[in-house]
Amino acid sequence: MPGLLKHKKVRSEAEIPTSSMADIAFLLLIFFLVTTTIDVDTGIGMTLPPELDPEVEPPPVKERNILTVLINAQGQVLLENEASAINQVRAEVVRHVQNNGADEAYAESADKAVVSIKTDRQTPYDMYIQALDEVWMAYFEMWDSEARKLGAANYQDYRDSLGPDDENLVRERIPAQISLAEPDIGDGSI
Amino acid sequence: MSQHFKKKAQTSQGIPTASLPDIIFMLLIFFMVTTVLREQDVQVRTILPKAEALTKIEQKRYVSYIWMGPEKLGNNEFGDTKVQIDDALIEDLTNIRTIMYRKLSEEPRLIVSLRVDEESEMGIVTDVQQELRKGGTLRINYSSKRDVQTR
């Protein structure tokens, strides 16, 4: 009889209950689930040109190397002085950049090609973004095909395969040179 | 007789810990409810344009926002296009260069995200861009949403 009692005493030793640990973890999990914003901020990245020194002339760019995209206050697009639709911009940019000197009107080589986007002060922002989007999509397509020449599935794969010190050959061959021209005073004309 | 004494000693003397998780939960819920995650009160309407050629901004802490759009007046009415940085509407656009210069000196990898309403005109966007160039903050991002329909 005394032996049984001794056994009982050992069992009643105090312990921190750990069965609710899972609940605590779940609650924390739910908290972070609720507070974390899942939608990533997306947008079209650009680098603005640095402030120009008024005394230094900008380097001359040959007229044929520039593809001008004009958008007027009504949202109409003028591609190299020809009225066109916004969805023609992409093909035109590809043709301009990949011309390699074949056509007189387009760029001499891909690394010299510049796309200039010029707007009015009254141009709707939406139209500007659409045009910029088309130009970027053209470059993305060209980068994809250039990356495939280098043996990658697409440009994203190629870029992921690069080390931090590796040169990005695709970007070197086809640099995205997009110039945002300063707008006219906007009297409706371009 | 001795059995009686033993039984009495068995009643636990410690603080009951069974309700401890509940207390912690209550605290957690209290903090959850009262904590305001730093959120800017945007005073202008920004319906973002849609685009395809999107890049993601992974490093959110480098991002500083500039909102541009018609000012919210309440009752679904909208005023003139205004520029907002952090919590204040910017009346004089030339202040942007000093604001941005200060932000850039704090965080050299700063990316300025322009959240512009799609119905804005390019004039104000260009003015802000010129100010950003003067402030030296050259990395910008035109915040836009993914185009659902394929053009």
Coordinates of C-alpha atoms in Angstrom, one line a residue:
Chain A
M1 CA 0.0 0.0 0.0
P2 CA 2.7 2.5 0.8
G3 CA 4.4 1.7 -2.5
L4 CA 1.3 2.7 -4.5
L5 CA 1.1 6.0 -2.8
K6 CA 4.7 6.9 -3.6
H7 CA 4.0 6.2 -7.2
K8 CA 1.1 8.6 -7.2
K9 CA 3.2 11.4 -5.8
V10 CA 5.8 11.2 -8.6
R11 CA 3.1 11.5 -11.2
S12 CA 1.6 14.8 -9.9
E13 CA 4.9 16.7 -10.5
A14 CA 4.2 20.2 -12.0
E15 CA 4.8 20.7 -15.7
I16 CA 4.2 23.4 -18.2
P17 CA 1.4 22.2 -20.5
T18 CA 2.7 22.2 -24.1
S19 CA -0.5 21.0 -25.7
S20 CA -1.6 24.6 -26.5
M21 CA 1.7 25.4 -28.2
A22 CA 0.1 24.5 -31.5
D23 CA -2.7 26.9 -30.9
I24 CA -0.3 29.7 -30.2
A25 CA 1.6 28.9 -33.3
F26 CA -1.7 28.9 -35.3
L27 CA -2.7 32.2 -34.0
L28 CA 0.6 33.8 -34.9
L29 CA 0.3 32.3 -38.3
I30 CA -3.2 33.7 -38.8
F31 CA -2.0 37.1 -37.6
F32 CA 0.8 37.2 -40.2
L33 CA -1.4 35.8 -42.8
V34 CA -3.9 38.6 -42.3
T35 CA -1.4 41.4 -42.0
T36 CA 0.9 40.4 -44.9
T37 CA 0.1 42.2 -48.1
I38 CA 0.4 39.6 -50.8
D39 CA 0.1 41.8 -53.9
V40 CA 3.6 42.9 -54.9
D41 CA 4.1 46.4 -56.1
T42 CA 4.4 46.2 -59.9
G43 CA 5.2 48.8 -62.4
I44 CA 7.3 49.9 -65.3
G45 CA 10.8 50.7 -64.2
M46 CA 12.6 53.6 -65.7
T47 CA 15.8 55.5 -65.0
L48 CA 15.5 59.2 -65.5
P49 CA 18.4 61.0 -67.2
P50 CA 20.6 63.0 -64.8
E51 CA 20.2 66.7 -64.7
L52 CA 21.8 68.2 -67.7
D53 CA 24.6 70.7 -67.4
P54 CA 23.4 73.6 -69.5
E55 CA 26.9 74.4 -70.7
V56 CA 27.7 70.9 -72.0
E57 CA 26.1 70.0 -75.3
P58 CA 24.5 66.6 -75.3
P59 CA 26.3 64.1 -77.5
P60 CA 25.0 64.1 -81.0
V61 CA 22.8 61.2 -82.0
K62 CA 22.3 60.4 -85.6
E63 CA 18.8 61.1 -86.8
R64 CA 18.3 57.6 -88.2
N65 CA 19.1 56.0 -84.8
I66 CA 16.2 57.7 -83.1
L67 CA 12.7 56.4 -83.4
T68 CA 10.4 59.1 -82.3
V69 CA 7.0 58.2 -80.8
L70 CA 4.9 61.3 -80.5
I71 CA 1.6 61.3 -78.5
N72 CA -0.6 64.3 -78.8
A73 CA -3.2 65.7 -76.4
Q74 CA -5.9 63.6 -78.0
G75 CA -3.9 60.5 -77.5
Q76 CA -3.1 60.0 -81.2
V77 CA 0.3 58.4 -82.0
L78 CA 2.7 59.6 -84.5
L79 CA 5.5 57.1 -85.3
E80 CA 8.4 58.7 -87.3
N81 CA 6.0 61.3 -88.6
E82 CA 3.4 58.8 -89.6
A83 CA 0.0 58.5 -87.8
S84 CA -0.4 55.0 -86.5
A85 CA -2.1 53.0 -83.9
I86 CA -0.7 52.3 -80.5
N87 CA -0.4 48.6 -81.2
Q88 CA 1.9 49.2 -84.1
V89 CA 4.6 50.6 -81.8
R90 CA 5.9 47.3 -80.7
A91 CA 6.6 45.9 -84.2
E92 CA 8.1 49.2 -85.3
V93 CA 10.5 49.3 -82.3
V94 CA 11.6 45.7 -83.1
R95 CA 12.2 46.6 -86.7
H96 CA 14.1 49.8 -85.7
V97 CA 16.4 48.1 -83.2
Q98 CA 17.0 44.9 -85.2
N99 CA 17.6 46.7 -88.4
N100 CA 21.4 46.5 -88.2
G101 CA 21.9 49.1 -90.9
A102 CA 19.8 47.3 -93.6
D103 CA 17.2 50.1 -94.0
E104 CA 18.2 53.7 -94.3
A105 CA 15.4 54.9 -92.2
Y106 CA 16.1 52.7 -89.2
A107 CA 18.9 52.3 -86.7
E108 CA 22.5 51.4 -87.7
S109 CA 22.9 48.8 -85.0
A110 CA 21.0 47.6 -81.9
D111 CA 23.3 49.2 -79.4
K112 CA 22.9 52.6 -81.1
A113 CA 19.2 52.5 -81.4
V114 CA 17.2 55.0 -79.3
V115 CA 13.5 55.2 -78.8
S116 CA 12.3 58.6 -77.9
I117 CA 8.8 59.2 -76.4
K118 CA 7.5 62.7 -76.6
T119 CA 4.2 63.8 -75.2
D120 CA 2.2 67.0 -74.9
R121 CA 1.4 68.5 -71.5
Q122 CA -2.3 67.5 -72.1
T123 CA -1.5 63.9 -73.2
P124 CA -3.4 61.4 -71.0
Y125 CA -1.1 59.6 -68.7
D126 CA -2.8 56.3 -69.6
M127 CA -1.8 56.7 -73.3
Y128 CA 1.8 57.5 -72.3
I129 CA 1.9 54.3 -70.2
Q130 CA 0.5 52.3 -73.0
A131 CA 3.1 53.6 -75.4
L132 CA 5.9 53.0 -72.9
D133 CA 4.5 49.6 -72.2
E134 CA 4.6 48.7 -75.9
V135 CA 8.2 49.9 -76.2
W136 CA 9.2 47.8 -73.2
M137 CA 7.4 44.8 -74.5
A138 CA 9.3 45.1 -77.7
Y139 CA 12.6 45.1 -75.8
F140 CA 11.5 42.2 -73.6
E141 CA 10.7 40.2 -76.8
M142 CA 14.1 41.0 -78.3
W143 CA 15.8 40.1 -75.1
D144 CA 14.0 36.8 -75.0
S145 CA 15.1 35.9 -78.5
E146 CA 18.6 37.1 -77.8
A147 CA 18.7 34.9 -74.7
R148 CA 17.6 31.9 -76.7
K149 CA 20.5 32.4 -79.0
L150 CA 22.7 32.1 -75.9
G151 CA 21.1 28.8 -75.0
A152 CA 18.6 30.0 -72.3
A153 CA 14.9 29.3 -72.4
N154 CA 14.1 33.0 -72.1
Y155 CA 15.6 36.2 -70.8
Q156 CA 14.5 35.6 -67.2
D157 CA 16.3 32.3 -67.2
Y158 CA 19.4 33.8 -68.6
R159 CA 19.4 36.6 -66.1
D160 CA 18.9 34.1 -63.2
S161 CA 21.9 32.1 -64.5
L162 CA 24.2 35.1 -64.3
G163 CA 26.5 35.6 -61.3
P164 CA 26.8 39.0 -59.7
D165 CA 29.9 39.8 -61.6
D166 CA 28.9 38.3 -64.9
E167 CA 28.3 40.6 -67.8
N168 CA 24.8 40.6 -69.1
L169 CA 25.4 40.0 -72.8
V170 CA 21.8 40.4 -73.8
R171 CA 21.6 43.8 -72.3
E172 CA 24.9 44.7 -73.7
R173 CA 23.9 43.8 -77.3
I174 CA 20.4 45.3 -77.0
P175 CA 20.5 48.1 -74.5
A176 CA 17.1 49.6 -73.8
Q177 CA 17.6 53.2 -74.6
I178 CA 14.4 55.0 -74.1
S179 CA 14.5 58.7 -74.0
L180 CA 11.7 60.7 -72.4
A181 CA 11.7 64.0 -74.3
E182 CA 10.6 67.1 -72.5
P183 CA 7.1 67.9 -73.6
D184 CA 6.0 70.9 -75.7
I185 CA 4.1 73.6 -74.1
G186 CA 1.0 71.9 -75.3
D187 CA -1.1 74.1 -77.5
G188 CA -2.6 71.1 -79.1
S189 CA 0.0 70.8 -81.9
I190 CA 3.0 68.6 -82.0
Chain B
M1 CA -4.8 7.5 9.3
S2 CA -1.7 8.3 7.5
Q3 CA -3.6 8.1 4.3
H4 CA -5.6 11.2 5.1
F5 CA -2.5 13.3 5.6
K6 CA -1.0 12.2 2.3
K7 CA -4.1 13.2 0.4
K8 CA -4.1 16.7 1.9
A9 CA -0.5 17.3 0.7
Q10 CA -1.5 16.4 -2.8
T11 CA -3.5 19.6 -3.5
S12 CA -1.3 21.7 -5.7
Q13 CA 0.2 24.9 -4.4
G14 CA 1.3 26.4 -7.7
I15 CA -0.5 29.0 -9.8
P16 CA -2.8 27.3 -12.3
T17 CA -1.3 27.5 -15.7
A18 CA -4.2 26.1 -17.7
S19 CA -5.5 29.5 -18.5
L20 CA -2.1 30.9 -19.4
P21 CA -2.5 30.4 -23.2
D22 CA -5.8 32.1 -23.1
I23 CA -4.2 35.2 -21.4
I24 CA -1.5 35.3 -24.0
F25 CA -4.1 35.0 -26.7
M26 CA -6.0 37.9 -25.3
L27 CA -2.9 40.0 -25.2
L28 CA -2.1 39.0 -28.8
I29 CA -5.5 39.8 -30.0
F30 CA -5.4 43.1 -28.1
F31 CA -2.2 44.1 -29.9
M32 CA -3.5 42.8 -33.2
V33 CA -6.5 45.0 -33.0
T34 CA -4.8 48.1 -31.7
T35 CA -1.7 48.1 -33.8
V36 CA -2.0 50.3 -36.8
L37 CA 0.5 49.2 -39.4
R38 CA 1.9 52.4 -40.8
E39 CA -0.4 53.3 -43.6
Q40 CA -0.6 56.4 -45.5
D41 CA -3.9 58.2 -45.9
V42 CA -4.0 58.8 -49.6
Q43 CA -5.8 62.0 -50.3
V44 CA -5.9 61.7 -54.0
R45 CA -7.6 59.2 -56.3
T46 CA -5.1 56.9 -58.0
I47 CA -6.6 54.5 -60.4
L48 CA -3.5 52.9 -61.8
P49 CA -3.1 52.3 -65.5
K50 CA -2.8 48.8 -66.9
A51 CA 0.4 47.5 -68.5
E52 CA 2.1 44.3 -69.6
A53 CA 5.8 45.0 -69.3
L54 CA 5.8 45.0 -65.5
T55 CA 8.7 44.5 -63.2
K56 CA 8.2 43.7 -59.5
I57 CA 9.8 45.8 -56.8
E58 CA 11.1 43.2 -54.4
Q59 CA 12.8 45.5 -52.0
K60 CA 9.8 47.4 -50.7
R61 CA 11.7 49.3 -48.0
Y62 CA 13.6 51.2 -50.7
V63 CA 10.4 52.5 -52.2
S64 CA 9.1 56.0 -51.7
Y65 CA 5.7 56.8 -53.1
I66 CA 4.5 59.9 -54.9
W67 CA 0.8 60.0 -55.6
M68 CA -0.7 62.1 -58.3
G69 CA -4.3 62.4 -59.1
P70 CA -7.5 64.4 -58.6
E71 CA -8.0 65.3 -54.9
K72 CA -10.7 63.5 -53.1
L73 CA -13.3 65.9 -51.8
G74 CA -15.8 63.4 -50.4
N75 CA -19.2 62.5 -51.8
N76 CA -17.4 60.9 -54.7
E77 CA -16.3 64.3 -55.9
F78 CA -12.9 65.0 -57.2
G79 CA -11.0 68.3 -57.4
D80 CA -7.9 69.3 -59.3
T81 CA -4.9 67.1 -59.8
K82 CA -2.7 67.2 -56.7
V83 CA 0.6 65.7 -55.8
Q84 CA 1.0 63.8 -52.5
I85 CA 4.2 62.7 -50.8
D86 CA 4.0 60.7 -47.6
D87 CA 1.1 62.4 -45.8
A88 CA 1.0 65.8 -47.2
L89 CA -0.2 67.4 -50.4
I90 CA 2.6 69.3 -52.2
E91 CA 1.4 72.7 -53.2
D92 CA 4.7 74.0 -54.5
L93 CA 6.3 71.4 -56.7
T94 CA 9.8 72.8 -56.3
N95 CA 9.7 71.4 -52.7
I96 CA 9.9 67.9 -54.2
R97 CA 13.6 68.2 -55.0
T98 CA 14.6 68.9 -51.4
I99 CA 12.2 66.2 -50.1
M100 CA 13.6 63.7 -52.5
Y101 CA 17.2 64.8 -52.0
R102 CA 16.8 64.2 -48.3
K103 CA 15.3 60.8 -48.8
L104 CA 18.0 59.8 -51.2
S105 CA 20.7 60.7 -48.7
E106 CA 19.0 58.5 -46.2
E107 CA 18.6 55.6 -48.6
P108 CA 20.9 55.7 -51.7
R109 CA 19.1 52.8 -53.3
L110 CA 15.8 54.7 -53.3
I111 CA 13.2 53.9 -55.9
V112 CA 10.5 56.4 -56.4
S113 CA 7.2 54.8 -57.3
L114 CA 4.9 57.1 -59.2
R115 CA 1.3 56.2 -58.5
V116 CA -0.4 58.3 -61.0
D117 CA -4.1 58.3 -61.8
E118 CA -4.7 57.1 -65.4
E119 CA -6.7 60.2 -66.2
S120 CA -4.0 62.6 -65.2
E121 CA -2.3 64.7 -67.8
M122 CA 1.4 64.3 -68.7
G123 CA 2.1 67.9 -67.7
I124 CA 2.2 67.4 -64.0
V125 CA 4.0 64.0 -64.4
T126 CA 6.7 65.7 -66.3
D127 CA 7.0 68.5 -63.8
V128 CA 7.4 66.0 -61.0
Q129 CA 10.0 64.1 -63.1
Q130 CA 12.0 67.3 -63.7
E131 CA 12.0 67.9 -60.0
L132 CA 13.1 64.3 -59.3
R133 CA 16.0 64.8 -61.7
K134 CA 17.0 68.0 -59.9
G135 CA 16.8 66.0 -56.6
G136 CA 19.0 63.3 -58.1
T137 CA 16.4 60.5 -57.6
L138 CA 16.6 58.9 -61.0
R139 CA 15.2 55.4 -60.3
I140 CA 11.5 55.6 -60.8
N141 CA 8.7 53.2 -61.4
Y142 CA 5.4 53.9 -63.0
S143 CA 3.2 51.9 -60.8
S144 CA 0.7 50.0 -62.9
K145 CA -1.5 46.9 -62.7
R146 CA -1.3 43.8 -64.7
D147 CA -3.5 43.9 -67.8
V148 CA -5.9 41.0 -67.4
Q149 CA -7.1 40.8 -71.0
T150 CA -4.3 40.2 -73.6
R151 CA -4.1 42.8 -76.1

